[in-house]
Short mmCIF file of N, CA, C and O in Angstrom, two decimals:
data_model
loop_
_atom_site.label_atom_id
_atom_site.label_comp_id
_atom_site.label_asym_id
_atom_site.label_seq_id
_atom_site.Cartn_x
_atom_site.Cartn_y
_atom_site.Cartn_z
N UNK A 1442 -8.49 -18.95 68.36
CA UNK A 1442 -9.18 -17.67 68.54
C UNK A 1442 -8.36 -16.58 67.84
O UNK A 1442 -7.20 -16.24 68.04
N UNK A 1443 -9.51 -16.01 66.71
CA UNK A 1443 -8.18 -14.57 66.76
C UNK A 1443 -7.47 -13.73 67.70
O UNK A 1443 -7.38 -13.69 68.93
N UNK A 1444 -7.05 -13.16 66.86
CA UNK A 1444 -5.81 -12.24 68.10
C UNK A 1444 -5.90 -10.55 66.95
O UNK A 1444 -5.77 -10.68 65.73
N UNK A 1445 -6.04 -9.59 67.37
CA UNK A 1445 -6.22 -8.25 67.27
C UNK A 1445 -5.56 -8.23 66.50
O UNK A 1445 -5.98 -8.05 65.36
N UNK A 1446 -3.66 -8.48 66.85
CA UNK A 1446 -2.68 -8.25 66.05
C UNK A 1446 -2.33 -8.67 64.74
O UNK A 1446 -1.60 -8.17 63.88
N UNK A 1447 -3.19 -9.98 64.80
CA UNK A 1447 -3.19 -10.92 63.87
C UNK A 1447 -4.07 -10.60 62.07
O UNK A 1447 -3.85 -11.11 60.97
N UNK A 1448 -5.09 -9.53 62.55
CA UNK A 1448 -5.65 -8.98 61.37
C UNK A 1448 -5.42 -7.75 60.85
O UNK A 1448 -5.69 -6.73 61.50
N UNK A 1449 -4.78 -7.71 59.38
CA UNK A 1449 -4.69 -6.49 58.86
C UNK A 1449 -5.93 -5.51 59.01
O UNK A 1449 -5.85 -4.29 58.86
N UNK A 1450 -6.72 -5.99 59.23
CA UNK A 1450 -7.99 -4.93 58.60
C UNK A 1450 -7.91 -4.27 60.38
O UNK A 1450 -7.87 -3.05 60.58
N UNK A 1451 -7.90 -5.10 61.34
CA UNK A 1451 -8.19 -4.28 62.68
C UNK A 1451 -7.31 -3.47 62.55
O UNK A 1451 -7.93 -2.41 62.45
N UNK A 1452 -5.65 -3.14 62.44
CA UNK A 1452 -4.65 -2.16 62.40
C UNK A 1452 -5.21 -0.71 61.45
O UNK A 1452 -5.21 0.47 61.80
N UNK A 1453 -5.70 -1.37 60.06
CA UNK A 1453 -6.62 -0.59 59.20
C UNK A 1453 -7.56 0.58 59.98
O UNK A 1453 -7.38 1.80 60.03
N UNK A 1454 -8.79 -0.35 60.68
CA UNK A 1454 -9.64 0.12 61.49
C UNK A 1454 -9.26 0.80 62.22
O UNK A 1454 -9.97 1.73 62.60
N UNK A 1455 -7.92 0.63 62.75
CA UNK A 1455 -7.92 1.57 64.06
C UNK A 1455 -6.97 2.77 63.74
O UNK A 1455 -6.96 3.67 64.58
N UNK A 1456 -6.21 2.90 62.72
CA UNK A 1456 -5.76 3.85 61.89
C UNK A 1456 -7.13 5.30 61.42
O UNK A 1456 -7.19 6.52 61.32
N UNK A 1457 -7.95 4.18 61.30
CA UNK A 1457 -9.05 5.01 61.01
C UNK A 1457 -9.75 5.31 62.21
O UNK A 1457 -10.72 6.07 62.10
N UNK A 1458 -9.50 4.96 63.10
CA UNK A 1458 -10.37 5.23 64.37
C UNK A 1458 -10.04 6.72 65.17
O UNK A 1458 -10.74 7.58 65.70
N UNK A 1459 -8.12 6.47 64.87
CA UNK A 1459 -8.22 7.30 65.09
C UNK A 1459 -8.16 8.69 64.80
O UNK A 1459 -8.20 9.63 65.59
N UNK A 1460 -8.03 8.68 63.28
CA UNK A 1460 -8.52 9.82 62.53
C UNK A 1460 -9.96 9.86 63.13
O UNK A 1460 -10.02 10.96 63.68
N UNK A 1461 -10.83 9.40 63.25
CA UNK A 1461 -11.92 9.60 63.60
C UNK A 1461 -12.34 10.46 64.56
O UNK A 1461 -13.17 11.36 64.52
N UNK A 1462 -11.36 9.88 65.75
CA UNK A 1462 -11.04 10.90 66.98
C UNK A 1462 -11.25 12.16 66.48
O UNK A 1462 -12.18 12.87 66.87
N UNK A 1463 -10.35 12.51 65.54
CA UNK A 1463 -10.18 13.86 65.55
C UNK A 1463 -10.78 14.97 64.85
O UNK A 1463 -10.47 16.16 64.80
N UNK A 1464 -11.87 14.17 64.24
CA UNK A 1464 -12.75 14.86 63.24
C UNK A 1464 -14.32 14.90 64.44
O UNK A 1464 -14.45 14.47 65.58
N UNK A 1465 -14.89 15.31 63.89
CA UNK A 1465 -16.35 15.73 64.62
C UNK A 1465 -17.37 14.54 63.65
O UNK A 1465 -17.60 14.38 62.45
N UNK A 1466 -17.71 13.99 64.68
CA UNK A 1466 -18.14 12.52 64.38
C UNK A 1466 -19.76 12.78 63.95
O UNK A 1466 -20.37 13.75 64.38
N UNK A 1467 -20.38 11.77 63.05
CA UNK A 1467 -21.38 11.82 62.74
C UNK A 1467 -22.48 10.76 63.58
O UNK A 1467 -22.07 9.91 64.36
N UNK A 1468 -23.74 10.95 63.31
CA UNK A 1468 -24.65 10.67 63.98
C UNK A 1468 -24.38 8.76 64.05
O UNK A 1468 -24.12 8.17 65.10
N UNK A 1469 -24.52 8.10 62.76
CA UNK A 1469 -23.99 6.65 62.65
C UNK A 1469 -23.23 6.72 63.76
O UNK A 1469 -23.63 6.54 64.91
N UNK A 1470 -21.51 7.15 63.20
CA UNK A 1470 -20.04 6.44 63.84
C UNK A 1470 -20.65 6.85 65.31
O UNK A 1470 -20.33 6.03 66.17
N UNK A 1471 -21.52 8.03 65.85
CA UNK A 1471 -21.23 7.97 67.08
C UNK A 1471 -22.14 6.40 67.61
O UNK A 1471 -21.57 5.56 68.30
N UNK A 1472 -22.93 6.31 67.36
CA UNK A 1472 -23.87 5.05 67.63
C UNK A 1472 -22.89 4.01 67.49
O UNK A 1472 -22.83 3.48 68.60
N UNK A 1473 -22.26 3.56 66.88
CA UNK A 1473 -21.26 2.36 66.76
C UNK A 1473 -19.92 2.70 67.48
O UNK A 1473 -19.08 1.82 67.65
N UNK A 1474 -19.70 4.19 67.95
CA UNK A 1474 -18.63 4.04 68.77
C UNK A 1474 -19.66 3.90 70.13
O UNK A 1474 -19.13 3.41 71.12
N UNK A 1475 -20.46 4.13 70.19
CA UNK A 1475 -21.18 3.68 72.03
C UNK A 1475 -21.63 2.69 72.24
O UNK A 1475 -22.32 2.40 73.22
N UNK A 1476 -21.27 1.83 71.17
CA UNK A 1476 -20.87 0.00 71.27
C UNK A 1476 -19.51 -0.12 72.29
O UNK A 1476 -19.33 -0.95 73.19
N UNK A 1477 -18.82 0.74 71.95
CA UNK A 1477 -17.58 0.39 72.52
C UNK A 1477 -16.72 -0.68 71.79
O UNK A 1477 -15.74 -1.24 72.29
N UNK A 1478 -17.24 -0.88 70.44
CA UNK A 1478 -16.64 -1.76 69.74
C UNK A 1478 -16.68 -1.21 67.97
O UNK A 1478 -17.29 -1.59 66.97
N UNK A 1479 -15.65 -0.09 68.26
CA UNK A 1479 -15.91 0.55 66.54
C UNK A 1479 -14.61 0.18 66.28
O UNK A 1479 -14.44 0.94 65.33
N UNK A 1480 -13.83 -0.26 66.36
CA UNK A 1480 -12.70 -0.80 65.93
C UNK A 1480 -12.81 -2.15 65.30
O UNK A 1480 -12.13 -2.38 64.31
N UNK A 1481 -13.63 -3.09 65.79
CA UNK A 1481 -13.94 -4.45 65.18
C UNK A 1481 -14.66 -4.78 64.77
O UNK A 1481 -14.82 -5.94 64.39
N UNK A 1482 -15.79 -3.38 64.64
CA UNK A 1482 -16.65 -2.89 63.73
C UNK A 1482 -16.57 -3.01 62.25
O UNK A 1482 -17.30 -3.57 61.44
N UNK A 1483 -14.94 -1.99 62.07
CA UNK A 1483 -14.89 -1.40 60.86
C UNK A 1483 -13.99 -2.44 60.56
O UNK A 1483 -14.01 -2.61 59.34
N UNK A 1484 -13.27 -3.15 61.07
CA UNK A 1484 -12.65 -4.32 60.70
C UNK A 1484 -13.32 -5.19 59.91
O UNK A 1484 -13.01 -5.52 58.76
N UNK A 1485 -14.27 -5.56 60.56
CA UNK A 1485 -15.33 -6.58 60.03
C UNK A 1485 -15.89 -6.07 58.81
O UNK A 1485 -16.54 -6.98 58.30
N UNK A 1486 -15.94 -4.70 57.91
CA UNK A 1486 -16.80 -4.10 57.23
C UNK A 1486 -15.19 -3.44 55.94
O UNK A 1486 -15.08 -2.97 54.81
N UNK A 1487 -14.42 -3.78 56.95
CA UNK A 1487 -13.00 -3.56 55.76
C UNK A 1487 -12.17 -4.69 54.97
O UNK A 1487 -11.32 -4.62 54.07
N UNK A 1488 -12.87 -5.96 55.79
CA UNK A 1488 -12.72 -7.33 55.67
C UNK A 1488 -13.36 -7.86 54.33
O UNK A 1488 -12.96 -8.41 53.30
N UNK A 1489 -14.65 -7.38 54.92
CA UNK A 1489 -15.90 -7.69 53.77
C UNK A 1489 -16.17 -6.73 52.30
O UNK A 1489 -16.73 -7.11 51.27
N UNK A 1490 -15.59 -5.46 52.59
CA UNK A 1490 -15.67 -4.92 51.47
C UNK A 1490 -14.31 -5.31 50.94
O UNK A 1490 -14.72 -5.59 49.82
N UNK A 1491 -13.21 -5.52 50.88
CA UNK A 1491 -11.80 -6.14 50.55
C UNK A 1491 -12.41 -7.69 50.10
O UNK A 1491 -12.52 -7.76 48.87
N UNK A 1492 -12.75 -8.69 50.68
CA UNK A 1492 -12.69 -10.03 50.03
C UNK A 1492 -14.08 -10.16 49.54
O UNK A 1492 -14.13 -11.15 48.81
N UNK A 1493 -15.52 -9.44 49.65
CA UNK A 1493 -16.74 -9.55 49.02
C UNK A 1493 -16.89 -11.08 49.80
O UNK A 1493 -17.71 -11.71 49.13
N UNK A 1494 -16.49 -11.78 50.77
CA UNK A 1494 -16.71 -12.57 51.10
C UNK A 1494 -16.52 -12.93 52.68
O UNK A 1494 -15.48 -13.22 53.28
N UNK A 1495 -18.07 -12.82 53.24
CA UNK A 1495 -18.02 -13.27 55.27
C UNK A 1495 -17.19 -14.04 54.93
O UNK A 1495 -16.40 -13.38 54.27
N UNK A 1496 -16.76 -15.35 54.98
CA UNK A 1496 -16.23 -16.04 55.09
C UNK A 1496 -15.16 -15.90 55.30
O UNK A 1496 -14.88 -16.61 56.27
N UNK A 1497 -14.20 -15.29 54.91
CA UNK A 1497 -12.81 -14.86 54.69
C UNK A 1497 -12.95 -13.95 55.70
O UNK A 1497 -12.23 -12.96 55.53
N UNK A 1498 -13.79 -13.91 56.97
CA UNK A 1498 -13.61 -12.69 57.87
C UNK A 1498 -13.71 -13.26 59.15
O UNK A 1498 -13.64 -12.63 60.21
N UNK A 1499 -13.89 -14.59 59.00
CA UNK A 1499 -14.26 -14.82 60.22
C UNK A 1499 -13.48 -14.99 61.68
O UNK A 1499 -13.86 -15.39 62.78
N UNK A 1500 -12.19 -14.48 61.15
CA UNK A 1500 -11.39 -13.80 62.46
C UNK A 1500 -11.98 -12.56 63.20
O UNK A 1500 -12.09 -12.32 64.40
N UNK A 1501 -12.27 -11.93 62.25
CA UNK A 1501 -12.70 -10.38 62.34
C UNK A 1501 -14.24 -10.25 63.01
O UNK A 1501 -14.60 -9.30 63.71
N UNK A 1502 -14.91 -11.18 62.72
CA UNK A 1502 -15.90 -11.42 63.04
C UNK A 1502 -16.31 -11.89 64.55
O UNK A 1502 -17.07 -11.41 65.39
N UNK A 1503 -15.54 -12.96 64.52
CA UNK A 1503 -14.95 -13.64 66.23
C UNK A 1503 -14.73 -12.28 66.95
O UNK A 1503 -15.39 -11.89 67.91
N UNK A 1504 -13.72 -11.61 66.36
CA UNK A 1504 -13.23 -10.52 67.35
C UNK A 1504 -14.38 -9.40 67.99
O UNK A 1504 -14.27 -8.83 69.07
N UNK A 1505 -15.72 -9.21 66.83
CA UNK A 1505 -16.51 -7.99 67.01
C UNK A 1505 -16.89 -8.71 68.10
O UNK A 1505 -16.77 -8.29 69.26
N UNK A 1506 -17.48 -10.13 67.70
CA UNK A 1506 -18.69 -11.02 68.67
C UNK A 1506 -18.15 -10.84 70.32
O UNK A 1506 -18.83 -10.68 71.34
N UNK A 1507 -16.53 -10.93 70.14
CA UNK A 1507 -16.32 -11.22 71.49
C UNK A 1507 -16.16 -9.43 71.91
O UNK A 1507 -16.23 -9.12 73.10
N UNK A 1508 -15.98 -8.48 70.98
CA UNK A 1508 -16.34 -7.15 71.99
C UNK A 1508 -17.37 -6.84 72.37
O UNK A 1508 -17.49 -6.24 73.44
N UNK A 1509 -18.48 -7.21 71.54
CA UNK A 1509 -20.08 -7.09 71.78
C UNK A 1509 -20.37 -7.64 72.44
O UNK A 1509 -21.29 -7.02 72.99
N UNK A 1510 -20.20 -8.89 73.08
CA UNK A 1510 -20.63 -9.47 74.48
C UNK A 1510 -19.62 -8.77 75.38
O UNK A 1510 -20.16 -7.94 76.12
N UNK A 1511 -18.34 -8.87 75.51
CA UNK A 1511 -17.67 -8.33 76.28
C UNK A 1511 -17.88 -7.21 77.03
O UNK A 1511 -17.60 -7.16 78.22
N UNK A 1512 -18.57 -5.90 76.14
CA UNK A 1512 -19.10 -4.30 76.36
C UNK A 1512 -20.78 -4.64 76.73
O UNK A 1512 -21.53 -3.69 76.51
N UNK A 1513 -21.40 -5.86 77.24
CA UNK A 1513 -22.62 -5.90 77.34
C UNK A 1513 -23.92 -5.38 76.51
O UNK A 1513 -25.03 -4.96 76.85
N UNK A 1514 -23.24 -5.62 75.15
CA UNK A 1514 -24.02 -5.01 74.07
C UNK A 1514 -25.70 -6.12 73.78
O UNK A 1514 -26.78 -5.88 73.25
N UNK A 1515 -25.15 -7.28 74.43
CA UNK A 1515 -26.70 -8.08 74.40
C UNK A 1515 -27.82 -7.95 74.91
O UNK A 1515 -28.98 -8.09 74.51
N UNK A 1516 -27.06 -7.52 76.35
CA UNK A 1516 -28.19 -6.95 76.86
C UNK A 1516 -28.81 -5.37 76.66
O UNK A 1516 -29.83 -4.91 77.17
N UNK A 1517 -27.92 -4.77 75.83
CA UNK A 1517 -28.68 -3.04 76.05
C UNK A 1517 -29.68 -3.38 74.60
O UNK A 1517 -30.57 -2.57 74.33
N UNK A 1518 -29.50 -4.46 73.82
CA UNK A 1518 -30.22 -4.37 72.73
C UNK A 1518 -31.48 -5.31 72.83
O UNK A 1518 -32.52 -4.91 72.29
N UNK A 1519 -31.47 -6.64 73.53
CA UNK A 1519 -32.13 -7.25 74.29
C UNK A 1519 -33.56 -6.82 73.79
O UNK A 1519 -34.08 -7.80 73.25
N UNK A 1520 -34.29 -5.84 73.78
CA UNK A 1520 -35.30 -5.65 73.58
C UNK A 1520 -35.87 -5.43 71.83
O UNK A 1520 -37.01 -5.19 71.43
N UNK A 1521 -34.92 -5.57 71.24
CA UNK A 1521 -34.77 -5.90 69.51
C UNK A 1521 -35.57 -7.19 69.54
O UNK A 1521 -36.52 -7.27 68.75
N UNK A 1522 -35.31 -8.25 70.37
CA UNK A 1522 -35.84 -9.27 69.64
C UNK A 1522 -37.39 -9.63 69.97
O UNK A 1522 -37.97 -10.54 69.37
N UNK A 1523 -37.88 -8.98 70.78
CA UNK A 1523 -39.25 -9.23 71.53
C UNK A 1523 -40.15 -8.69 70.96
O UNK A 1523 -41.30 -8.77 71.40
#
């Protein structure tokens, strides 16, 4: 299983996160920070723009999956698939 510490791009992400903090957030980042998972968000999207390849992310990837279930994000979206 990955491990947080273990990916450059999450340290990346959260460098940027928290510049983010401190700026006045836009309509997107706020929607992906009320995931509760914008850190393994931008990981996953700093991963992919760096190697042009999912594959090579799939630590990063593991990590979003397991915040998005973790923050009960299946169920608030749940109604996407019906």
């Amino acid at each position: 299983m990955a491990q947080k510490e273990d990916s450059k791009y999450y340290k990346e992400a959260l460098e940027e996160y928290k510049e983010l903090c401190n700026d006045e957030e836009d309509v997107w980042d706020k929607r992906i920070n009320d995931t509760g998972c914008y850190v393994e968000n931008m990981a996953l999207q700093l991963c992919h723009a760096d190697t042009n390849d999912w594959r090579q992310c799939l630590g990063e990837m593991a990590l979003f999956r397991k915040c998005w279930d973790q923050k009960g994000n299946r169920e608030r979206v749940s109604t996407v698939d019906k």
